[in-house]
Amino acid sequence: MTSTSLPGGTFRMGDLPVTRMGYGAMQLAGPHVFGPPADRAAAVAVLREAVDLGINHIDTADFYGPYVTNEIIREALHPYPDDLHIVTKVGALRDAEGNWPQALAPEQLRQAVRDNLDRLGLDVLDAVNLRVGGFDRPTPGSIEEPFTVLAELQQQGLIKHLGLSTVNAEQVAEAQSIAPVVCVQNFYNIANRDDDPLVDSLAAQGIAYVPYFPLGGFSPLQSEEMHAVAARLEATPMAVALAWLLHRSPNILLIPGTSSVAHLRENVAAAALALPDDALTELNIID
């Protein structure tokens, strides 16, 4: 792979060197991340193109579809390249209506890990994130029981590294008292920066921070300000958002998703956008 040519270079997630420009597999499923894609061959092509571009960090979950994305990943890429790292998450399910109920009971978590292993065709998972919060923000409270279950599965050799999703700083600290944490995946972007202190704390510890919804939750005014900067740079708002995230901190990893090869290439190119100092100043004060 030519990972050093990708925007942002690489970051070490535990002992896993991953490209900061990754790929999120959520959009490989059908509409609203439910059911199969309209064009399975196109989904397979996107994954193969991601690897060909040098991306070695793929984010997924067995509840995407459900089951769909993991099955497509296996079809497209198995047997996996030695330097490809698949990060999955557990802690939720999909019901018949397409909702996302929590699934944090011990046996639900154990089954979720087994399901990820089976559908991905792996003997051990590189990294598993425990999803414990709501759609876009943490839910306060102890995560000792579910994280302990994953730590036990790690000790059994089924998981290499553990991470967290949609958590606050207190929950990160609680998890770290049980087992090492190598990544945190939370809602964060230019206009939603409540996690700024957490990003910096994790960076100081060498822990990856993986933001989702790079353009989610913008107010009309924030969107207007973003579009103004993008227009001045003759770029798209998505390009500005991705480039800003890479600039924000060296521990930030990107996982934009798409079901299109052309859009995947655009995302990779967009993340390489150079942001001049005046643009960074303007972006940093968006609130």
PDB file of C-alpha atoms in Angstrom:
ATOM      1  CA  MET A   1       0.000   0.000   0.000  1.00  0.00           C
ATOM      2  CA  THR A   2       1.069   3.606  -0.528  1.00  0.00           C
ATOM      3  CA  SER A   3      -0.390   4.897   2.701  1.00  0.00           C
ATOM      4  CA  THR A   4       2.107   7.706   3.195  1.00  0.00           C
ATOM      5  CA  SER A   5       0.728   9.379   0.041  1.00  0.00           C
ATOM      6  CA  LEU A   6      -2.735   9.709   1.564  1.00  0.00           C
ATOM      7  CA  PRO A   7      -3.754  12.974   3.252  1.00  0.00           C
ATOM      8  CA  GLY A   8      -2.518  13.142   6.835  1.00  0.00           C
ATOM      9  CA  GLY A   9      -0.188  10.152   6.605  1.00  0.00           C
ATOM     10  CA  THR A  10      -0.592   7.518   9.303  1.00  0.00           C
ATOM     11  CA  PHE A  11      -1.315   7.179  13.022  1.00  0.00           C
ATOM     12  CA  ARG A  12      -0.601   4.276  15.337  1.00  0.00           C
ATOM     13  CA  MET A  13      -3.796   2.895  16.880  1.00  0.00           C
ATOM     14  CA  GLY A  14      -2.323   0.760  19.611  1.00  0.00           C
ATOM     15  CA  ASP A  15       0.192  -1.280  17.628  1.00  0.00           C
ATOM     16  CA  LEU A  16      -1.773  -0.881  14.383  1.00  0.00           C
ATOM     17  CA  PRO A  17      -0.382   1.695  11.911  1.00  0.00           C
ATOM     18  CA  VAL A  18      -3.479   3.043  10.151  1.00  0.00           C
ATOM     19  CA  THR A  19      -3.967   5.663   7.495  1.00  0.00           C
ATOM     20  CA  ARG A  20      -5.554   8.805   8.918  1.00  0.00           C
ATOM     21  CA  MET A  21      -7.695   8.773   5.798  1.00  0.00           C
ATOM     22  CA  GLY A  22      -9.921   5.765   6.359  1.00  0.00           C
ATOM     23  CA  TYR A  23     -13.204   4.515   4.983  1.00  0.00           C
ATOM     24  CA  GLY A  24     -16.558   4.112   6.759  1.00  0.00           C
ATOM     25  CA  ALA A  25     -18.609   1.214   5.412  1.00  0.00           C
ATOM     26  CA  MET A  26     -22.013   2.325   6.734  1.00  0.00           C
ATOM     27  CA  GLN A  27     -23.269   3.565   3.366  1.00  0.00           C
ATOM     28  CA  LEU A  28     -22.664   0.224   1.689  1.00  0.00           C
ATOM     29  CA  ALA A  29     -25.987  -0.970   3.093  1.00  0.00           C
ATOM     30  CA  GLY A  30     -29.346   0.057   1.669  1.00  0.00           C
ATOM     31  CA  PRO A  31     -31.240   3.320   2.326  1.00  0.00           C
ATOM     32  CA  HIS A  32     -31.086   4.433   5.962  1.00  0.00           C
ATOM     33  CA  VAL A  33     -28.405   1.764   6.531  1.00  0.00           C
ATOM     34  CA  PHE A  34     -31.082  -0.901   6.270  1.00  0.00           C
ATOM     35  CA  GLY A  35     -31.226  -3.868   3.926  1.00  0.00           C
ATOM     36  CA  PRO A  36     -28.994  -4.641   0.948  1.00  0.00           C
ATOM     37  CA  PRO A  37     -27.603  -2.059  -1.476  1.00  0.00           C
ATOM     38  CA  ALA A  38     -29.237  -1.530  -4.829  1.00  0.00           C
ATOM     39  CA  ASP A  39     -25.940  -2.412  -6.540  1.00  0.00           C
ATOM     40  CA  ARG A  40     -23.861  -4.951  -4.612  1.00  0.00           C
ATOM     41  CA  ALA A  41     -21.159  -5.056  -7.299  1.00  0.00           C
ATOM     42  CA  ALA A  42     -20.680  -1.304  -6.926  1.00  0.00           C
ATOM     43  CA  ALA A  43     -20.300  -1.703  -3.159  1.00  0.00           C
ATOM     44  CA  VAL A  44     -17.640  -4.364  -3.675  1.00  0.00           C
ATOM     45  CA  ALA A  45     -15.874  -2.069  -6.140  1.00  0.00           C
ATOM     46  CA  VAL A  46     -15.767   0.800  -3.616  1.00  0.00           C
ATOM     47  CA  LEU A  47     -14.034  -1.366  -1.009  1.00  0.00           C
ATOM     48  CA  ARG A  48     -11.489  -2.650  -3.487  1.00  0.00           C
ATOM     49  CA  GLU A  49     -10.822   0.881  -4.683  1.00  0.00           C
ATOM     50  CA  ALA A  50     -10.297   2.045  -1.096  1.00  0.00           C
ATOM     51  CA  VAL A  51      -7.600  -0.571  -0.600  1.00  0.00           C
ATOM     52  CA  ASP A  52      -6.076   0.224  -4.001  1.00  0.00           C
ATOM     53  CA  LEU A  53      -5.864   3.894  -2.988  1.00  0.00           C
ATOM     54  CA  GLY A  54      -3.839   2.888   0.083  1.00  0.00           C
ATOM     55  CA  ILE A  55      -6.546   3.094   2.759  1.00  0.00           C
ATOM     56  CA  ASN A  56      -5.901   0.466   5.434  1.00  0.00           C
ATOM     57  CA  HIS A  57      -8.479   1.533   8.060  1.00  0.00           C
ATOM     58  CA  ILE A  58     -12.052   0.379   7.437  1.00  0.00           C
ATOM     59  CA  ASP A  59     -14.806   1.134   9.948  1.00  0.00           C
ATOM     60  CA  THR A  60     -17.868  -1.106  10.107  1.00  0.00           C
ATOM     61  CA  ALA A  61     -20.449  -2.733  12.383  1.00  0.00           C
ATOM     62  CA  ASP A  62     -22.438  -5.929  12.083  1.00  0.00           C
ATOM     63  CA  PHE A  63     -25.612  -3.955  12.798  1.00  0.00           C
ATOM     64  CA  TYR A  64     -25.154  -1.960   9.585  1.00  0.00           C
ATOM     65  CA  GLY A  65     -27.777  -3.517   7.337  1.00  0.00           C
ATOM     66  CA  PRO A  66     -27.847  -5.477   9.625  1.00  0.00           C
ATOM     67  CA  TYR A  67     -25.062  -7.862   8.563  1.00  0.00           C
ATOM     68  CA  VAL A  68     -24.878  -6.377   5.075  1.00  0.00           C
ATOM     69  CA  THR A  69     -21.686  -4.337   5.263  1.00  0.00           C
ATOM     70  CA  ASN A  70     -19.640  -7.062   6.935  1.00  0.00           C
ATOM     71  CA  GLU A  71     -20.749  -9.599   4.358  1.00  0.00           C
ATOM     72  CA  ILE A  72     -19.781  -7.221   1.545  1.00  0.00           C
ATOM     73  CA  ILE A  73     -16.414  -6.477   3.156  1.00  0.00           C
ATOM     74  CA  ARG A  74     -15.667 -10.192   3.294  1.00  0.00           C
ATOM     75  CA  GLU A  75     -16.775 -10.723  -0.303  1.00  0.00           C
ATOM     76  CA  ALA A  76     -14.669  -7.827  -1.549  1.00  0.00           C
ATOM     77  CA  LEU A  77     -11.467  -8.169   0.446  1.00  0.00           C
ATOM     78  CA  HIS A  78     -11.082 -11.611   2.024  1.00  0.00           C
ATOM     79  CA  PRO A  79      -8.423 -12.934   2.404  1.00  0.00           C
ATOM     80  CA  TYR A  80      -7.420  -9.565   3.795  1.00  0.00           C
ATOM     81  CA  PRO A  81      -4.086  -7.852   3.146  1.00  0.00           C
ATOM     82  CA  ASP A  82      -1.783  -8.160   6.155  1.00  0.00           C
ATOM     83  CA  ASP A  83      -1.767  -4.408   6.715  1.00  0.00           C
ATOM     84  CA  LEU A  84      -5.550  -3.894   6.432  1.00  0.00           C
ATOM     85  CA  HIS A  85      -7.198  -3.102   9.778  1.00  0.00           C
ATOM     86  CA  ILE A  86     -10.963  -3.458  10.233  1.00  0.00           C
ATOM     87  CA  VAL A  87     -12.506  -1.639  13.194  1.00  0.00           C
ATOM     88  CA  THR A  88     -16.007  -2.677  14.194  1.00  0.00           C
ATOM     89  CA  LYS A  89     -18.427  -1.676  16.934  1.00  0.00           C
ATOM     90  CA  VAL A  90     -20.935  -3.387  19.192  1.00  0.00           C
ATOM     91  CA  GLY A  91     -23.647  -2.214  21.557  1.00  0.00           C
ATOM     92  CA  ALA A  92     -26.620  -1.776  19.229  1.00  0.00           C
ATOM     93  CA  LEU A  93     -29.005  -3.779  17.071  1.00  0.00           C
ATOM     94  CA  ARG A  94     -31.434  -3.057  14.229  1.00  0.00           C
ATOM     95  CA  ASP A  95     -35.063  -3.934  14.760  1.00  0.00           C
ATOM     96  CA  ALA A  96     -37.641  -4.723  12.083  1.00  0.00           C
ATOM     97  CA  GLU A  97     -38.566  -1.040  11.787  1.00  0.00           C
ATOM     98  CA  GLY A  98     -34.953   0.019  11.273  1.00  0.00           C
ATOM     99  CA  ASN A  99     -34.471   1.513  14.728  1.00  0.00           C
ATOM    100  CA  TRP A 100     -31.189   1.264  16.651  1.00  0.00           C
ATOM    101  CA  PRO A 101     -31.983  -0.200  20.103  1.00  0.00           C
ATOM    102  CA  GLN A 102     -29.097  -0.615  22.516  1.00  0.00           C
ATOM    103  CA  ALA A 103     -27.674  -4.101  23.013  1.00  0.00           C
ATOM    104  CA  LEU A 104     -25.335  -3.796  25.986  1.00  0.00           C
ATOM    105  CA  ALA A 105     -26.231  -6.906  27.963  1.00  0.00           C
ATOM    106  CA  PRO A 106     -23.240  -9.240  28.430  1.00  0.00           C
ATOM    107  CA  GLU A 107     -24.558 -12.038  26.238  1.00  0.00           C
ATOM    108  CA  GLN A 108     -25.615  -9.552  23.538  1.00  0.00           C
ATOM    109  CA  LEU A 109     -22.066  -8.207  23.426  1.00  0.00           C
ATOM    110  CA  ARG A 110     -20.520 -11.668  23.328  1.00  0.00           C
ATOM    111  CA  GLN A 111     -22.848 -12.644  20.486  1.00  0.00           C
ATOM    112  CA  ALA A 112     -22.076  -9.425  18.613  1.00  0.00           C
ATOM    113  CA  VAL A 113     -18.352 -10.145  18.746  1.00  0.00           C
ATOM    114  CA  ARG A 114     -18.949 -13.712  17.535  1.00  0.00           C
ATOM    115  CA  ASP A 115     -21.159 -12.395  14.717  1.00  0.00           C
ATOM    116  CA  ASN A 116     -18.515  -9.893  13.613  1.00  0.00           C
ATOM    117  CA  LEU A 117     -15.865 -12.606  13.582  1.00  0.00           C
ATOM    118  CA  ASP A 118     -18.062 -15.008  11.611  1.00  0.00           C
ATOM    119  CA  ARG A 119     -19.309 -12.576   9.004  1.00  0.00           C
ATOM    120  CA  LEU A 120     -15.926 -10.920   8.471  1.00  0.00           C
ATOM    121  CA  GLY A 121     -14.195 -14.296   8.323  1.00  0.00           C
ATOM    122  CA  LEU A 122     -11.699 -13.492  11.072  1.00  0.00           C
ATOM    123  CA  ASP A 123     -10.266 -15.330  14.064  1.00  0.00           C
ATOM    124  CA  VAL A 124      -9.568 -12.103  15.943  1.00  0.00           C
ATOM    125  CA  LEU A 125     -10.890  -8.548  15.520  1.00  0.00           C
ATOM    126  CA  ASP A 126      -8.323  -5.743  15.246  1.00  0.00           C
ATOM    127  CA  ALA A 127     -10.404  -3.284  17.249  1.00  0.00           C
ATOM    128  CA  VAL A 128     -13.915  -3.194  18.693  1.00  0.00           C
ATOM    129  CA  ASN A 129     -15.614   0.016  19.789  1.00  0.00           C
ATOM    130  CA  LEU A 130     -18.264  -0.154  22.490  1.00  0.00           C
ATOM    131  CA  ARG A 131     -21.157   2.090  21.395  1.00  0.00           C
ATOM    132  CA  VAL A 132     -22.902   3.321  24.519  1.00  0.00           C
ATOM    133  CA  GLY A 133     -24.435   6.745  23.861  1.00  0.00           C
ATOM    134  CA  GLY A 134     -27.281   8.112  21.804  1.00  0.00           C
ATOM    135  CA  PHE A 135     -27.389   9.045  18.141  1.00  0.00           C
ATOM    136  CA  ASP A 136     -25.105  12.066  18.392  1.00  0.00           C
ATOM    137  CA  ARG A 137     -24.224  12.564  22.066  1.00  0.00           C
ATOM    138  CA  PRO A 138     -23.133  10.532  25.082  1.00  0.00           C
ATOM    139  CA  THR A 139     -25.529   9.185  27.674  1.00  0.00           C
ATOM    140  CA  PRO A 140     -23.996   9.741  31.130  1.00  0.00           C
ATOM    141  CA  GLY A 141     -23.562   6.762  33.394  1.00  0.00           C
ATOM    142  CA  SER A 142     -21.260   3.879  34.190  1.00  0.00           C
ATOM    143  CA  ILE A 143     -20.012   1.662  31.350  1.00  0.00           C
ATOM    144  CA  GLU A 144     -18.120  -0.706  33.650  1.00  0.00           C
ATOM    145  CA  GLU A 145     -20.231  -3.798  32.964  1.00  0.00           C
ATOM    146  CA  PRO A 146     -20.271  -3.744  29.142  1.00  0.00           C
ATOM    147  CA  PHE A 147     -16.652  -2.653  28.815  1.00  0.00           C
ATOM    148  CA  THR A 148     -15.558  -5.383  31.217  1.00  0.00           C
ATOM    149  CA  VAL A 149     -17.256  -7.932  28.946  1.00  0.00           C
ATOM    150  CA  LEU A 150     -15.189  -6.714  25.990  1.00  0.00           C
ATOM    151  CA  ALA A 151     -12.031  -6.708  28.115  1.00  0.00           C
ATOM    152  CA  GLU A 152     -12.689 -10.360  28.954  1.00  0.00           C
ATOM    153  CA  LEU A 153     -13.115 -11.176  25.262  1.00  0.00           C
ATOM    154  CA  GLN A 154      -9.840  -9.379  24.619  1.00  0.00           C
ATOM    155  CA  GLN A 155      -8.135 -11.533  27.246  1.00  0.00           C
ATOM    156  CA  GLN A 156      -9.572 -14.584  25.495  1.00  0.00           C
ATOM    157  CA  GLY A 157      -7.810 -13.525  22.296  1.00  0.00           C
ATOM    158  CA  LEU A 158     -10.897 -12.604  20.270  1.00  0.00           C
ATOM    159  CA  ILE A 159     -10.138  -8.851  20.181  1.00  0.00           C
ATOM    160  CA  LYS A 160      -6.772  -7.099  19.849  1.00  0.00           C
ATOM    161  CA  HIS A 161      -7.739  -3.570  20.856  1.00  0.00           C
ATOM    162  CA  LEU A 162     -10.683  -1.827  22.499  1.00  0.00           C
ATOM    163  CA  GLY A 163     -12.303   1.507  21.773  1.00  0.00           C
ATOM    164  CA  LEU A 164     -15.399   3.521  22.635  1.00  0.00           C
ATOM    165  CA  SER A 165     -18.135   5.292  20.704  1.00  0.00           C
ATOM    166  CA  THR A 166     -20.372   8.178  21.754  1.00  0.00           C
ATOM    167  CA  VAL A 167     -18.896   8.629  25.220  1.00  0.00           C
ATOM    168  CA  ASN A 168     -17.822  11.450  27.528  1.00  0.00           C
ATOM    169  CA  ALA A 169     -14.480  12.011  29.241  1.00  0.00           C
ATOM    170  CA  GLU A 170     -15.625  10.370  32.467  1.00  0.00           C
ATOM    171  CA  GLN A 171     -16.615   7.215  30.608  1.00  0.00           C
ATOM    172  CA  VAL A 172     -13.271   7.152  28.815  1.00  0.00           C
ATOM    173  CA  ALA A 173     -11.480   7.351  32.158  1.00  0.00           C
ATOM    174  CA  GLU A 174     -13.677   4.603  33.615  1.00  0.00           C
ATOM    175  CA  ALA A 175     -12.936   2.337  30.655  1.00  0.00           C
ATOM    176  CA  GLN A 176      -9.209   3.014  30.951  1.00  0.00           C
ATOM    177  CA  SER A 177      -9.311   1.797  34.554  1.00  0.00           C
ATOM    178  CA  ILE A 178     -10.449  -1.575  33.156  1.00  0.00           C
ATOM    179  CA  ALA A 179      -8.387  -1.973  29.976  1.00  0.00           C
ATOM    180  CA  PRO A 180      -6.419   0.208  27.522  1.00  0.00           C
ATOM    181  CA  VAL A 181      -8.446   2.289  25.068  1.00  0.00           C
ATOM    182  CA  VAL A 182      -6.935   2.932  21.627  1.00  0.00           C
ATOM    183  CA  CYS A 183      -9.687   4.990  19.974  1.00  0.00           C
ATOM    184  CA  VAL A 184     -12.784   7.065  20.657  1.00  0.00           C
ATOM    185  CA  GLN A 185     -15.450   7.647  18.003  1.00  0.00           C
ATOM    186  CA  ASN A 186     -17.718  10.631  18.709  1.00  0.00           C
ATOM    187  CA  PHE A 187     -19.807  13.265  16.969  1.00  0.00           C
ATOM    188  CA  TYR A 188     -17.481  16.175  16.156  1.00  0.00           C
ATOM    189  CA  ASN A 189     -16.893  18.719  13.410  1.00  0.00           C
ATOM    190  CA  ILE A 190     -16.072  22.394  12.881  1.00  0.00           C
ATOM    191  CA  ALA A 191     -19.452  23.571  14.173  1.00  0.00           C
ATOM    192  CA  ASN A 192     -19.838  20.982  16.952  1.00  0.00           C
ATOM    193  CA  ARG A 193     -16.734  21.146  19.105  1.00  0.00           C
ATOM    194  CA  ASP A 194     -17.884  20.175  22.589  1.00  0.00           C
ATOM    195  CA  ASP A 195     -15.247  17.454  22.481  1.00  0.00           C
ATOM    196  CA  ASP A 196     -12.310  19.852  22.025  1.00  0.00           C
ATOM    197  CA  PRO A 197     -10.896  19.081  25.512  1.00  0.00           C
ATOM    198  CA  LEU A 198     -11.315  15.342  24.920  1.00  0.00           C
ATOM    199  CA  VAL A 199      -9.587  15.520  21.524  1.00  0.00           C
ATOM    200  CA  ASP A 200      -6.607  17.233  23.139  1.00  0.00           C
ATOM    201  CA  SER A 201      -6.521  14.860  26.120  1.00  0.00           C
ATOM    202  CA  LEU A 202      -6.551  11.824  23.867  1.00  0.00           C
ATOM    203  CA  ALA A 203      -3.887  13.312  21.611  1.00  0.00           C
ATOM    204  CA  ALA A 204      -1.606  13.750  24.618  1.00  0.00           C
ATOM    205  CA  GLN A 205      -2.105  10.050  25.383  1.00  0.00           C
ATOM    206  CA  GLY A 206      -1.562   8.882  21.818  1.00  0.00           C
ATOM    207  CA  ILE A 207      -5.178   7.726  21.484  1.00  0.00           C
ATOM    208  CA  ALA A 208      -7.051   8.047  18.192  1.00  0.00           C
ATOM    209  CA  TYR A 209     -10.132  10.246  17.918  1.00  0.00           C
ATOM    210  CA  VAL A 210     -12.498   9.345  15.070  1.00  0.00           C
ATOM    211  CA  PRO A 211     -15.189  11.971  14.364  1.00  0.00           C
ATOM    212  CA  TYR A 212     -18.434  11.094  12.636  1.00  0.00           C
ATOM    213  CA  PHE A 213     -20.891  13.428  10.878  1.00  0.00           C
ATOM    214  CA  PRO A 214     -18.221  15.845   9.560  1.00  0.00           C
ATOM    215  CA  LEU A 215     -21.037  18.074   8.242  1.00  0.00           C
ATOM    216  CA  GLY A 216     -23.786  17.102  10.674  1.00  0.00           C
ATOM    217  CA  GLY A 217     -25.729  19.423  12.961  1.00  0.00           C
ATOM    218  CA  PHE A 218     -24.792  22.726  11.347  1.00  0.00           C
ATOM    219  CA  SER A 219     -27.072  25.703  11.927  1.00  0.00           C
ATOM    220  CA  PRO A 220     -28.043  27.795   8.865  1.00  0.00           C
ATOM    221  CA  LEU A 221     -25.559  30.496   9.873  1.00  0.00           C
ATOM    222  CA  GLN A 222     -22.759  27.980  10.384  1.00  0.00           C
ATOM    223  CA  SER A 223     -23.505  26.428   7.006  1.00  0.00           C
ATOM    224  CA  GLU A 224     -23.402  29.862   5.395  1.00  0.00           C
ATOM    225  CA  GLU A 225     -20.013  30.594   6.958  1.00  0.00           C
ATOM    226  CA  MET A 226     -18.646  27.236   5.844  1.00  0.00           C
ATOM    227  CA  HIS A 227     -19.896  27.700   2.297  1.00  0.00           C
ATOM    228  CA  ALA A 228     -18.305  31.142   2.173  1.00  0.00           C
ATOM    229  CA  VAL A 229     -14.878  29.742   3.067  1.00  0.00           C
ATOM    230  CA  ALA A 230     -15.322  26.871   0.609  1.00  0.00           C
ATOM    231  CA  ALA A 231     -16.317  29.228  -2.196  1.00  0.00           C
ATOM    232  CA  ARG A 232     -13.275  31.416  -1.559  1.00  0.00           C
ATOM    233  CA  LEU A 233     -11.037  28.351  -1.787  1.00  0.00           C
ATOM    234  CA  GLU A 234     -12.918  27.038  -4.844  1.00  0.00           C
ATOM    235  CA  ALA A 235     -13.654  23.848  -2.915  1.00  0.00           C
ATOM    236  CA  THR A 236     -16.673  22.016  -1.557  1.00  0.00           C
ATOM    237  CA  PRO A 237     -17.822  22.317   2.050  1.00  0.00           C
ATOM    238  CA  MET A 238     -17.026  18.617   2.520  1.00  0.00           C
ATOM    239  CA  ALA A 239     -13.457  19.198   1.366  1.00  0.00           C
ATOM    240  CA  VAL A 240     -13.065  22.041   3.838  1.00  0.00           C
ATOM    241  CA  ALA A 241     -14.566  19.964   6.647  1.00  0.00           C
ATOM    242  CA  LEU A 242     -12.301  16.973   6.039  1.00  0.00           C
ATOM    243  CA  ALA A 243      -9.160  19.055   5.614  1.00  0.00           C
ATOM    244  CA  TRP A 244      -9.927  21.010   8.793  1.00  0.00           C
ATOM    245  CA  LEU A 245     -10.342  17.805  10.799  1.00  0.00           C
ATOM    246  CA  LEU A 246      -6.960  16.504   9.650  1.00  0.00           C
ATOM    247  CA  HIS A 247      -5.425  19.852  10.561  1.00  0.00           C
ATOM    248  CA  ARG A 248      -7.161  20.022  13.940  1.00  0.00           C
ATOM    249  CA  SER A 249      -5.077  17.327  15.667  1.00  0.00           C
ATOM    250  CA  PRO A 250      -2.696  14.552  14.564  1.00  0.00           C
ATOM    251  CA  ASN A 251      -4.750  11.891  16.374  1.00  0.00           C
ATOM    252  CA  ILE A 252      -7.904  12.586  14.342  1.00  0.00           C
ATOM    253  CA  LEU A 253      -8.727   9.818  11.861  1.00  0.00           C
ATOM    254  CA  LEU A 254     -11.287  10.255   9.082  1.00  0.00           C
ATOM    255  CA  ILE A 255     -13.838   7.632   8.036  1.00  0.00           C
ATOM    256  CA  PRO A 256     -16.056   9.313   5.413  1.00  0.00           C
ATOM    257  CA  GLY A 257     -18.414   6.852   3.792  1.00  0.00           C
ATOM    258  CA  THR A 258     -19.727   6.533   0.271  1.00  0.00           C
ATOM    259  CA  SER A 259     -21.159   3.891  -2.040  1.00  0.00           C
ATOM    260  CA  SER A 260     -19.527   5.446  -5.120  1.00  0.00           C
ATOM    261  CA  VAL A 261     -15.978   4.933  -6.399  1.00  0.00           C
ATOM    262  CA  ALA A 262     -15.963   8.435  -7.863  1.00  0.00           C
ATOM    263  CA  HIS A 263     -17.098   9.955  -4.570  1.00  0.00           C
ATOM    264  CA  LEU A 264     -14.482   7.935  -2.681  1.00  0.00           C
ATOM    265  CA  ARG A 265     -11.750   9.405  -4.870  1.00  0.00           C
ATOM    266  CA  GLU A 266     -13.224  12.874  -4.338  1.00  0.00           C
ATOM    267  CA  ASN A 267     -13.147  12.400  -0.551  1.00  0.00           C
ATOM    268  CA  VAL A 268      -9.502  11.388  -0.613  1.00  0.00           C
ATOM    269  CA  ALA A 269      -8.593  14.344  -2.801  1.00  0.00           C
ATOM    270  CA  ALA A 270     -10.710  16.685  -0.681  1.00  0.00           C
ATOM    271  CA  ALA A 271      -8.911  15.785   2.522  1.00  0.00           C
ATOM    272  CA  ALA A 272      -5.661  16.987   0.923  1.00  0.00           C
ATOM    273  CA  LEU A 273      -7.033  20.527   0.513  1.00  0.00           C
ATOM    274  CA  ALA A 274      -4.532  23.097   1.780  1.00  0.00           C
ATOM    275  CA  LEU A 275      -6.113  25.538   4.225  1.00  0.00           C
ATOM    276  CA  PRO A 276      -4.364  28.937   4.391  1.00  0.00           C
ATOM    277  CA  ASP A 277      -3.994  30.648   7.745  1.00  0.00           C
ATOM    278  CA  ASP A 278      -6.818  33.115   7.143  1.00  0.00           C
ATOM    279  CA  ALA A 279      -9.221  30.280   6.306  1.00  0.00           C
ATOM    280  CA  LEU A 280      -8.188  28.355   9.424  1.00  0.00           C
ATOM    281  CA  THR A 281      -8.754  31.432  11.558  1.00  0.00           C
ATOM    282  CA  GLU A 282     -12.217  31.891  10.091  1.00  0.00           C
ATOM    283  CA  LEU A 283     -13.112  28.221  10.476  1.00  0.00           C
ATOM    284  CA  ASN A 284     -11.832  27.987  14.032  1.00  0.00           C
ATOM    285  CA  ILE A 285     -14.256  30.646  15.250  1.00  0.00           C
ATOM    286  CA  ILE A 286     -17.395  29.129  13.693  1.00  0.00           C
ATOM    287  CA  ASP A 287     -19.845  28.546  16.565  1.00  0.00           C
TER     288      ASP A 287
END
